Coordinates of N, CA and C in Angstrom, one line a residue:
X1 N -14.0 -0.2 14.5 CA -14.5 0.9 14.3 C -13.8 1.3 13.9
X2 N -14.3 2.4 13.5 CA -13.6 4.1 13.5 C -13.3 4.7 14.8
X3 N -12.4 4.2 16.1 CA -12.1 4.6 16.6 C -10.9 4.8 17.2
X4 N -9.6 4.4 16.1 CA -8.5 5.5 16.8 C -8.4 7.0 15.4
X5 N -7.8 8.4 15.8 CA -7.9 9.2 15.7 C -7.3 9.5 14.3
X6 N -7.2 9.4 12.2 CA -6.2 9.9 11.5 C -3.9 10.7 12.7
X7 N -3.7 10.5 12.3 CA -3.0 10.9 11.8 C -1.5 10.5 13.0
X8 N -2.1 8.9 13.5 CA -1.3 8.7 15.1 C -0.2 7.5 14.4
X9 N -0.3 6.9 13.7 CA 1.2 6.0 14.1 C 2.1 6.9 12.7
X10 N 3.2 6.5 13.8 CA 4.9 6.3 12.0 C 5.3 5.1 11.6
X11 N 4.2 4.7 12.0 CA 4.6 2.9 11.2 C 4.0 1.4 11.0
X12 N 2.9 1.8 10.0 CA 1.9 0.4 9.9 C 2.8 -0.6 9.6
X13 N 2.7 -2.0 10.1 CA 2.9 -3.6 9.6 C 1.8 -4.1 8.8
X14 N 1.8 -4.8 7.8 CA 0.8 -5.5 8.0 C 1.6 -6.4 7.2
X15 N 1.6 -7.4 7.8 CA 2.1 -8.8 7.3 C 1.1 -10.5 7.0
X16 N 0.1 -10.5 6.6 CA -0.7 -11.2 6.5 C -1.0 -12.3 4.8
X17 N -0.2 -13.4 5.3 CA -1.2 -14.0 4.7 C -2.6 -14.6 4.1
X18 N -2.8 -15.5 3.0 CA -4.0 -15.6 2.1 C -3.6 -17.4 2.3
X19 N -5.1 -17.4 3.5 CA -5.3 -18.9 4.0 C -5.6 -19.9 2.9
X20 N -6.6 -19.4 2.5 CA -6.7 -19.7 0.6 C -6.0 -20.7 -0.6
X21 N -4.6 -20.2 -0.1 CA -3.5 -21.6 -0.5 C -3.0 -20.2 -2.1
X22 N -3.7 -19.3 -2.0 CA -3.5 -18.2 -4.1 C -2.3 -17.6 -4.1
X23 N -1.0 -18.4 -3.4 CA 0.1 -17.2 -3.3 C 0.2 -16.6 -4.2
X24 N -0.5 -15.0 -2.9 CA 0.1 -14.5 -3.4 C -1.1 -13.7 -1.8
X25 N -0.5 -13.3 -1.2 CA 0.1 -12.1 -0.5 C 0.0 -10.7 0.0
X26 N -0.7 -9.8 1.5 CA -1.9 -9.8 1.4 C -3.1 -10.7 1.0
X27 N -4.5 -11.1 1.1 CA -5.0 -11.5 0.7 C -6.0 -10.1 -0.3
X28 N -6.9 -10.1 -1.1 CA -7.4 -9.0 -1.7 C -7.6 -7.9 -0.8
X29 N -8.9 -8.3 0.6 CA -9.9 -7.9 0.8 C -9.1 -6.4 1.9
X30 N -7.8 -6.6 2.1 CA -6.4 -6.1 2.5 C -5.5 -4.6 1.2
X31 N -6.0 -4.6 0.2 CA -5.9 -4.6 -0.7 C -7.0 -3.4 -1.6
X32 N -7.3 -3.4 -0.8 CA -8.3 -2.9 -1.6 C -8.9 -1.1 -1.2
X33 N -8.6 -0.6 -1.9 CA -9.1 1.7 -2.4 C -9.7 1.5 -0.5
X34 N -10.6 1.2 -0.4 CA -11.3 1.4 1.1 C -10.5 1.4 1.8
X35 N -9.4 -0.2 1.9 CA -9.0 -0.5 3.3 C -7.3 -0.1 2.8
X36 N -7.1 0.5 2.8 CA -5.8 0.4 2.6 C -6.3 2.2 3.0
X37 N -7.1 2.6 2.0 CA -7.3 4.4 2.4 C -7.7 5.0 4.3
X38 N -7.6 3.9 5.5 CA -8.2 4.4 6.2 C -7.1 3.4 6.8
X39 N -5.8 2.7 6.3 CA -4.6 2.5 6.7 C -3.9 3.8 6.4
X40 N -3.9 4.4 5.8 CA -3.5 5.4 5.4 C -3.5 6.5 5.8
X41 N -5.3 7.0 5.5 CA -5.3 7.7 7.4 C -4.7 8.1 8.5
X42 N -4.5 6.6 9.1 CA -4.1 6.2 10.7 C -2.3 6.4 11.0
X43 N -1.8 7.0 9.3 CA -0.7 7.1 9.7 C 0.2 9.2 9.5
X44 N 0.8 9.0 10.3 CA 1.1 10.3 10.2 C 2.0 11.1 9.2
X45 N 1.9 11.8 9.4 CA 2.4 13.1 7.9 C 4.1 11.6 7.2
X46 N 4.5 11.7 6.5 CA 5.5 10.7 6.2 C 5.5 9.4 7.3
X47 N 4.9 9.3 7.3 CA 4.6 8.0 8.3 C 4.4 6.4 6.9
X48 N 5.0 5.9 7.8 CA 5.1 4.8 6.3 C 4.3 3.3 6.1
X49 N 3.6 2.8 5.7 CA 3.9 1.7 5.9 C 3.9 1.0 5.4
X50 N 4.4 -0.6 5.7 CA 5.3 -1.3 5.6 C 4.5 -3.2 5.6
X51 N 4.6 -3.8 4.0 CA 3.8 -4.4 3.4 C 4.5 -6.2 3.0
X52 N 4.3 -7.1 3.7 CA 5.0 -8.1 3.8 C 4.5 -9.1 2.2
X53 N 4.7 -8.9 1.5 CA 4.6 -10.0 0.2 C 4.7 -10.5 -0.5
X54 N 4.2 -12.0 -0.1 CA 4.1 -13.3 -1.5 C 3.6 -13.4 -2.3
X55 N 4.2 -13.4 -3.4 CA 3.6 -14.3 -4.5 C 4.9 -14.5 -5.4
X56 N 4.2 -15.7 -6.2 CA 4.5 -16.6 -6.6 C 4.8 -16.4 -8.9
X57 N 4.2 -15.4 -8.6 CA 5.1 -15.0 -9.9 C 5.1 -13.5 -10.4
X58 N 5.6 -12.8 -11.2 CA 6.2 -11.6 -11.4 C 5.0 -11.4 -11.8
X59 N 4.1 -11.4 -12.6 CA 2.7 -10.9 -11.8 C 1.5 -10.6 -10.9
X60 N 1.6 -11.8 -9.9 CA 1.0 -11.5 -9.2 C 1.8 -10.0 -8.2
X61 N 3.1 -10.1 -8.0 CA 3.6 -9.2 -7.6 C 2.8 -7.4 -8.1
X62 N 2.7 -8.2 -9.5 CA 2.9 -6.2 -10.3 C 1.3 -6.3 -10.4
X63 N -0.2 -7.4 -9.5 CA -0.8 -6.7 -8.9 C -1.2 -5.9 -7.6
X64 N -0.4 -6.8 -6.5 CA -0.2 -5.8 -5.1 C 0.5 -4.8 -5.4
X65 N 1.1 -4.4 -6.5 CA 2.1 -3.3 -6.5 C 0.5 -1.7 -6.9
X66 N 0.1 -2.6 -7.4 CA -0.8 -2.1 -8.4 C -2.4 -1.2 -7.8
X67 N -2.6 -2.2 -6.7 CA -3.4 -2.3 -6.3 C -2.8 -1.1 -5.3
X68 N -1.4 -0.9 -4.4 CA -1.5 -0.2 -3.0 C -1.4 0.8 -4.7
X69 N -0.8 0.8 -5.2 CA -0.2 2.4 -5.9 C -1.7 3.1 -6.2
X70 N -3.4 2.7 -6.3 CA -4.4 4.1 -6.0 C -4.2 3.7 -5.1
X71 N -3.4 4.2 -3.7 CA -4.3 5.4 -3.0 C -2.2 5.8 -2.2
X72 N -1.6 4.8 -2.0 CA -0.1 5.2 -1.9 C 0.9 5.7 -3.7
X73 N 1.0 7.1 -3.3 CA 1.9 7.4 -4.8 C 3.2 7.2 -5.1
X74 N 4.0 6.3 -3.9 CA 5.1 6.5 -3.9 C 5.9 5.6 -3.6
X75 N 6.5 3.5 -4.0 CA 7.1 2.7 -2.6 C 8.4 3.1 -3.4
X76 N 8.9 1.7 -2.0 CA 10.1 1.2 -2.6 C 9.5 0.0 -1.9
X77 N 10.7 -1.2 -3.1 CA 10.2 -2.5 -3.4 C 11.7 -3.2 -2.6
X78 N 11.9 -4.0 -1.4 CA 13.1 -4.5 -1.1 C 13.0 -6.8 -1.1
X79 N 13.1 -7.3 -2.2 CA 13.4 -8.8 -2.2 C 14.2 -9.4 -1.2
X80 N 13.6 -10.7 -0.7 CA 13.9 -11.6 0.6 C 14.9 -12.1 -0.7
X81 N 15.7 -13.0 0.7 CA 16.9 -14.1 -0.5 C 15.5 -14.8 -1.1
X82 N 14.3 -15.0 -0.8 CA 13.7 -16.4 -1.1 C 12.5 -16.5 -2.3
X83 N 12.7 -15.5 -3.3 CA 12.9 -15.4 -4.5 C 10.7 -14.7 -3.5
X84 N 10.0 -15.5 -3.1 CA 9.0 -14.8 -2.9 C 8.5 -14.1 -2.5
X85 N 9.0 -13.7 -1.2 CA 8.5 -12.6 0.3 C 9.7 -11.3 -0.8
X86 N 8.4 -10.0 -0.6 CA 8.9 -9.3 -0.6 C 8.2 -8.0 0.2
X87 N 9.5 -6.7 1.4 CA 8.4 -5.4 2.1 C 8.8 -4.2 0.2
X88 N 6.8 -4.3 0.7 CA 7.0 -2.8 -0.1 C 6.4 -1.6 0.9
X89 N 7.6 -0.2 1.0 CA 7.8 0.4 1.8 C 6.8 1.2 1.6
X90 N 6.3 2.0 1.8 CA 5.5 2.7 1.5 C 4.7 4.1 1.8
X91 N 5.7 4.6 1.8 CA 4.9 6.1 3.1 C 4.2 7.2 2.3
X92 N 4.0 7.4 3.8 CA 2.3 9.0 3.6 C 2.9 10.2 2.9
X93 N 3.1 10.3 1.7 CA 3.1 11.1 1.1 C 3.1 11.6 -0.1
X94 N 2.0 12.5 -0.1 CA 1.3 12.7 -1.5 C 2.1 14.0 -1.9
X95 N 2.1 13.9 -3.2 CA 3.3 14.6 -4.3 C 2.9 14.6 -5.5
X96 N 2.2 13.6 -5.8 CA 1.5 13.2 -7.1 C 0.1 13.8 -6.8
X97 N -0.4 13.4 -6.3 CA -1.8 13.9 -6.6 C -2.5 15.5 -6.1
X98 N -3.1 16.4 -6.4 CA -4.1 17.0 -6.0 C -4.8 16.7 -6.7
X99 N -6.0 17.8 -5.0 CA -7.2 17.6 -5.8 C -8.1 18.9 -5.8
X100 N -8.3 19.5 -7.2 CA -9.5 20.2 -7.0 C -10.2 20.8 -6.6
X101 N -11.0 21.7 -7.1 CA -12.3 21.6 -6.8 C -14.2 20.9 -7.1
X102 N -13.6 20.2 -7.7 CA -14.2 19.1 -8.6 C -14.2 17.8 -7.7
X103 N -13.1 18.0 -7.1 CA -12.1 16.3 -7.0 C -11.0 15.7 -7.9
X104 N -11.6 16.5 -8.7 CA -11.2 15.6 -9.5 C -8.7 15.3 -9.7
X105 N -8.5 13.6 -9.8 CA -7.4 13.8 -10.0 C -6.4 15.3 -10.5
X106 N -5.5 15.2 -10.4 CA -4.7 16.4 -11.1 C -3.5 15.9 -11.1
X107 N -2.4 14.9 -12.5 CA -1.1 14.2 -12.2 C -0.1 15.8 -11.6
X108 N 0.4 16.1 -11.3 CA 1.7 16.9 -11.2 C 3.1 16.6 -11.9
X109 N 3.5 17.1 -12.7 CA 5.4 16.6 -13.2 C 6.3 17.7 -13.3

């Protein structure tokens, strides 16, 4: 349920492996817009989502990054020594998206 109030956490760590053997983590249900929007709402302003990512190739890593970019405006990527693991840091800041009265997204450059 939605028992946690919004803006509660400074840091949320998402470290979920994909049991299907798809060689990509986190699994798709943890990368969809609805889930990530709920996670972002739990973060304090300037809070940080840390996502441990396993991708067997750059295309899969790009998929994870593109999914996160649907909700988070800024991300930092740190590569681990083992070539498969990356940690994505996504702060809860909104500088790229502003909503107008019609609720359309406006890109501010």
